[in-house]
Amino acid sequence: MKIWIEDLKRHVDQHVEIMGWVFNTRSSGKIKFLELRDGTGILNCVFWEPTCGKELFEKFEQLTQESSVKVGGKVTRHPKRDELELQVTHFEILQSAHQYPISPKEHGVEFLMEHRHLWLRSRRQTAILRIRHELIKAISDFFDGRGFIRTDAPIFTPNACEGTTNLFETQYFDEKMYLSQSGQLYMEATAAALGKVYCFGPTFRAEKSKTRRHLIEFWMVEPEVAFHDMYDNMELAEQLVEYIVQRILTNRKEELRVLERDVTKLETVKAPFPRLHYREACDIIKRENPQFKVGDDFGAPDETIISSQFDRPVFVHHYPAAVKAFYMKEDPKDPGFVMGSDLLAPEGYGEIIGGGQREDNLEILERKIREHELNPEHFKWYTDLRRYGSFPHSGFGLGIERTLAWICGLPHVRETIPFPRLYGRSYP
Amino acid sequence: MKIWIEDLKRHVDQHVEIMGWVFNTRSSGKIKFLELRDGTGILNCVFWEPTCGKELFEKFEQLTQESSVKVGGKVTRHPKRDELELQVTHFEILQSAHQYPISPKEHGVEFLMEHRHLWLRSRRQTAILRIRHELIKAISDFFDGRGFIRTDAPIFTPNACEGTTNLFETQYFDEKMYLSQSGQLYMEATAAALGKVYCFGPTFRAEKSKTRRHLIEFWMVEPEVAFHDMYDNMELAEQLVEYIVQRILTNRKEELRVLERDVTKLETVKAPFPRLHYREACDIIKRENPQFKVGDDFGAPDETIISSQFDRPVFVHHYPAAVKAFYMKEDPKDPGFVMGSDLLAPEGYGEIIGGGQREDNLEILERKIREHELNPEHFKWYTDLRRYGSFPHSGFGLGIERTLAWICGLPHVRETIPFPRLYGRSYP
């Protein structure tokens, strides 16, 4: 019976067949061990001449790293450790791998990135991908459980949401179109149809920069809620972040252990999160960076100064309108500042959420579109949302890869996505 | 207390506040009714002068379609029907909508598409979007419950998976890149890392055709399983399709009723599905279309001829190698035919799944790449999967929008996605 390694515990004392790849081999004279990997787990396969026979015992020597094999035998409990093993009685090499490029020795990052399609097979990379899977599932469970409807935004957009720089352009038959940088504007339309909505998909920024925080192609979840103000929005964001972190801590202990993640840094991630007005945040920054000019946006080092003060993520709200996007609502009680907030992750991972309340006044919005030199024609549908039943509403975007880098404690976002697209890296 | 209409049943006999939009109004002299829509449901709000007062009773007349309002009152049970109502005691107009473009009268398709951002608010469109949401959730629950790991494929790809025509090209800094038509090749790499994987995301085909089955930008789920052959693959596909259809029948009865879907056509969708060899399928087609040439791919009318014979989806397997993609494995027992299958939906909806077993022999695959005039440099990583532990594996792609059009019984795919991208349609 062909089974997966993850299902082994249901087959103790039975004869089973497993297909997979040679992860490692070792030998101690009379007994030989094959560490078999099938993608769902790693299994110790025991070759002992009296049970497997002389021929197989010798054939073991042909096993090379990452060769594909079919192994049969009896599932037994390890005499001492809480582990299952396979007592091999037959095996077959499906295809012999010769000189697998990634050996157990150290390799440089460029070499590993060039071999990303194989690097993904390592214990560390599969652990990250499993946590990524859990993160995505946790996010959809969070929103679906609260009655949100997923309404995917288009990738081809005639309008530039976050400004006209850093856009990828493509020829869409007879016209020029851009690849989406955010689904937010579209979520504002679907929020008016369905109340509580989100989209989840890839977004694109053509940034010519090589930093450990940026990908060219990254995934975002963007919820939008009708009749939520900026404070409801922060509450939703902190509930989401608490939920995903605590769920990964519960369900992905083993993977976090593989990554040697200090989980005490995640255990404290419980709502409510501290909230700083932009001005309070500036005071903190100026203590360590006297050059910082109040009114400016924060640089990465400034964000780190703020987040290092706290043991959980921290909101900064009421940024100056001048440094934020055209759609952000200015606070009538705090002129010049917007009703938006960013959430900064601890340990120097920077902004993982940006969001806030949207401008719902037609005249102000139309003026902002002109001031930002955007084409009003492209935004006709967007301003319609203020013509026909305008409503207070808020939402945010959470970047999957940066959030995952933080949760996993990775030094660079490049390992957080199966096939990263970076400035200067588009293969494989 | 501000609540959503979907939560009303927990607040019977309480005073609540609801924000939403005017869906409809009607008046019968002494009593006036506001049908209020908040995205999560529609609620009948009762204006009766003795409870709401003269002023509100008269202000009711100012309500116009899609104006945004805040309404307060007591939740009561309808005296005769199994329904909840709101006995209004206060209300406020947030923003008055004037001449909402979509009136209850009939509109042409082009007009509705131009106002898609507002059209989405209709009872029919929200029903479709809710079923879309359920479909996406059912798909991920199906795979996650079976131990699959979601590994998203990149959108920017240097290689052309389904041939070089119909590709969207974009400038990726100093090089040319294409927008992905399928994540399959990448899933073959992650299947070797994690055994059972899938991706879910947008894909792009630059087809200059206006048909009721095609979108320029559409979503696909693409599972790939290590050590699955073409028959395991068909079994997985039919289990998935049975699961999603039966789950939507169970959870989205009300939405299917709004769409006036004949659900008896869906109740029969139970595995196993009939399986036809390409040659058997040709025999069926030739009875009704004598012009059909054996060896050709099927056209849409041919697919309809086949699917109309059955009360559930039908597989056609072993297509001629000449009409299928380079990566499909030719059947050694049936030369000239591939170990792949398409799944045709009933009622003339055409192919909703395409997939099969992949070529796992390095020499054959390299020859196919040359024969298809693809650049071997771009496929170096892909052929590596056959160099280092090649393994039998299979997978398929299911198109979300076409599947949804079938389940909902829609005449055209344009209503199956919030913001459709069609040839000649890129706004809003």
Short mmCIF file of N, CA and C in Angstrom, two decimals, chain A residues 6-59:
data_model
loop_
_atom_site.label_atom_id
_atom_site.label_comp_id
_atom_site.label_asym_id
_atom_site.label_seq_id
_atom_site.Cartn_x
_atom_site.Cartn_y
_atom_site.Cartn_z
N GLU A 6 3.53 11.44 6.20
CA GLU A 6 2.70 12.09 7.22
C GLU A 6 1.61 11.15 7.77
N ASP A 7 1.28 10.09 7.02
CA ASP A 7 0.22 9.17 7.45
C ASP A 7 0.75 7.92 8.13
N LEU A 8 2.05 7.90 8.36
CA LEU A 8 2.73 6.71 8.87
C LEU A 8 2.12 6.17 10.17
N LYS A 9 1.72 7.07 11.05
CA LYS A 9 1.26 6.63 12.37
C LYS A 9 0.00 5.77 12.32
N ARG A 10 -0.69 5.83 11.19
CA ARG A 10 -1.88 4.98 11.04
C ARG A 10 -1.53 3.59 10.51
N HIS A 11 -0.22 3.33 10.33
CA HIS A 11 0.17 2.07 9.69
C HIS A 11 1.26 1.33 10.46
N VAL A 12 1.31 1.54 11.77
CA VAL A 12 2.34 0.87 12.57
C VAL A 12 2.14 -0.65 12.47
N ASP A 13 3.26 -1.34 12.29
CA ASP A 13 3.28 -2.81 12.16
C ASP A 13 2.73 -3.31 10.83
N GLN A 14 2.43 -2.41 9.93
CA GLN A 14 1.97 -2.83 8.60
C GLN A 14 3.09 -2.71 7.57
N HIS A 15 2.94 -3.42 6.48
CA HIS A 15 3.85 -3.26 5.35
C HIS A 15 3.34 -2.13 4.47
N VAL A 16 4.20 -1.18 4.16
CA VAL A 16 3.78 -0.05 3.32
C VAL A 16 4.85 0.21 2.27
N GLU A 17 4.47 1.07 1.32
CA GLU A 17 5.39 1.47 0.26
C GLU A 17 5.42 3.00 0.25
N ILE A 18 6.59 3.55 0.17
CA ILE A 18 6.72 5.01 0.16
C ILE A 18 7.63 5.41 -0.99
N MET A 19 7.22 6.49 -1.69
CA MET A 19 8.09 7.02 -2.74
C MET A 19 8.61 8.37 -2.28
N GLY A 20 9.85 8.65 -2.63
CA GLY A 20 10.41 9.92 -2.22
C GLY A 20 11.83 10.09 -2.72
N TRP A 21 12.57 10.92 -2.01
CA TRP A 21 13.93 11.25 -2.42
C TRP A 21 14.92 10.98 -1.29
N VAL A 22 16.14 10.68 -1.68
CA VAL A 22 17.20 10.42 -0.71
C VAL A 22 17.63 11.73 -0.08
N PHE A 23 17.36 11.88 1.21
CA PHE A 23 17.73 13.10 1.89
C PHE A 23 19.15 12.96 2.45
N ASN A 24 19.42 11.77 2.98
CA ASN A 24 20.72 11.53 3.59
C ASN A 24 20.90 10.01 3.73
N THR A 25 22.14 9.59 3.79
CA THR A 25 22.41 8.18 4.08
C THR A 25 23.52 8.10 5.12
N ARG A 26 23.48 7.08 5.96
CA ARG A 26 24.61 6.82 6.84
C ARG A 26 24.64 5.33 7.13
N SER A 27 25.76 4.92 7.57
CA SER A 27 26.01 3.50 7.68
C SER A 27 26.81 3.26 8.95
N SER A 28 26.45 2.19 9.70
CA SER A 28 27.28 1.85 10.86
C SER A 28 27.57 0.36 10.80
N GLY A 29 28.24 -0.03 9.71
CA GLY A 29 28.66 -1.43 9.55
C GLY A 29 27.52 -2.35 9.22
N LYS A 30 26.91 -2.95 10.24
CA LYS A 30 25.90 -3.97 10.00
C LYS A 30 24.53 -3.40 9.68
N ILE A 31 24.41 -2.10 9.90
CA ILE A 31 23.09 -1.49 9.70
C ILE A 31 23.28 -0.19 8.93
N LYS A 32 22.39 0.03 7.98
CA LYS A 32 22.50 1.23 7.14
C LYS A 32 21.20 2.00 7.20
N PHE A 33 21.29 3.32 7.14
CA PHE A 33 20.11 4.17 7.28
C PHE A 33 19.93 5.06 6.06
N LEU A 34 18.72 5.07 5.56
CA LEU A 34 18.35 6.02 4.50
C LEU A 34 17.35 6.99 5.11
N GLU A 35 17.69 8.26 5.10
CA GLU A 35 16.71 9.28 5.48
C GLU A 35 15.93 9.61 4.22
N LEU A 36 14.65 9.23 4.20
CA LEU A 36 13.82 9.38 3.02
C LEU A 36 12.90 10.59 3.21
N ARG A 37 12.80 11.40 2.18
CA ARG A 37 12.01 12.62 2.18
C ARG A 37 10.93 12.46 1.12
N ASP A 38 9.66 12.67 1.47
CA ASP A 38 8.63 12.60 0.43
C ASP A 38 7.83 13.89 0.33
N GLY A 39 8.30 14.94 0.97
CA GLY A 39 7.61 16.22 0.92
C GLY A 39 6.67 16.42 2.09
N THR A 40 6.13 15.32 2.61
CA THR A 40 5.24 15.45 3.77
C THR A 40 5.97 15.14 5.07
N GLY A 41 7.19 14.64 4.98
CA GLY A 41 7.96 14.32 6.18
C GLY A 41 9.26 13.64 5.82
N ILE A 42 10.03 13.30 6.84
CA ILE A 42 11.30 12.61 6.65
C ILE A 42 11.25 11.33 7.50
N LEU A 43 11.65 10.22 6.90
CA LEU A 43 11.52 8.92 7.55
C LEU A 43 12.86 8.20 7.53
N ASN A 44 13.19 7.60 8.65
CA ASN A 44 14.39 6.79 8.75
C ASN A 44 14.09 5.38 8.26
N CYS A 45 14.77 4.96 7.18
CA CYS A 45 14.55 3.62 6.64
C CYS A 45 15.77 2.77 6.99
N VAL A 46 15.53 1.63 7.63
CA VAL A 46 16.61 0.81 8.16
C VAL A 46 16.89 -0.36 7.23
N PHE A 47 18.16 -0.44 6.80
CA PHE A 47 18.59 -1.58 5.98
C PHE A 47 19.41 -2.50 6.88
N TRP A 48 18.88 -3.73 7.08
CA TRP A 48 19.59 -4.71 7.91
C TRP A 48 19.62 -5.99 7.10
N GLU A 49 20.79 -6.52 6.88
CA GLU A 49 20.93 -7.61 5.92
C GLU A 49 19.97 -8.78 6.16
N PRO A 50 19.81 -9.22 7.42
CA PRO A 50 18.89 -10.35 7.63
C PRO A 50 17.45 -10.09 7.17
N THR A 51 16.98 -8.85 7.20
CA THR A 51 15.60 -8.60 6.75
C THR A 51 15.53 -8.15 5.29
N CYS A 52 16.52 -7.38 4.82
CA CYS A 52 16.40 -6.86 3.45
C CYS A 52 17.14 -7.73 2.43
N GLY A 53 17.97 -8.61 2.90
CA GLY A 53 18.70 -9.47 1.96
C GLY A 53 20.00 -8.84 1.51
N LYS A 54 20.91 -9.67 1.05
CA LYS A 54 22.26 -9.25 0.69
C LYS A 54 22.25 -8.26 -0.49
N GLU A 55 21.41 -8.56 -1.45
CA GLU A 55 21.40 -7.76 -2.68
C GLU A 55 21.02 -6.30 -2.40
N LEU A 56 19.91 -6.11 -1.65
CA LEU A 56 19.49 -4.75 -1.32
C LEU A 56 20.51 -4.07 -0.42
N PHE A 57 21.06 -4.85 0.50
CA PHE A 57 22.03 -4.28 1.44
C PHE A 57 23.23 -3.70 0.68
N GLU A 58 23.57 -4.36 -0.42
CA GLU A 58 24.69 -3.84 -1.22
C GLU A 58 24.25 -2.71 -2.16
N LYS A 59 23.02 -2.82 -2.66
CA LYS A 59 22.49 -1.81 -3.58
C LYS A 59 22.35 -0.44 -2.89
#
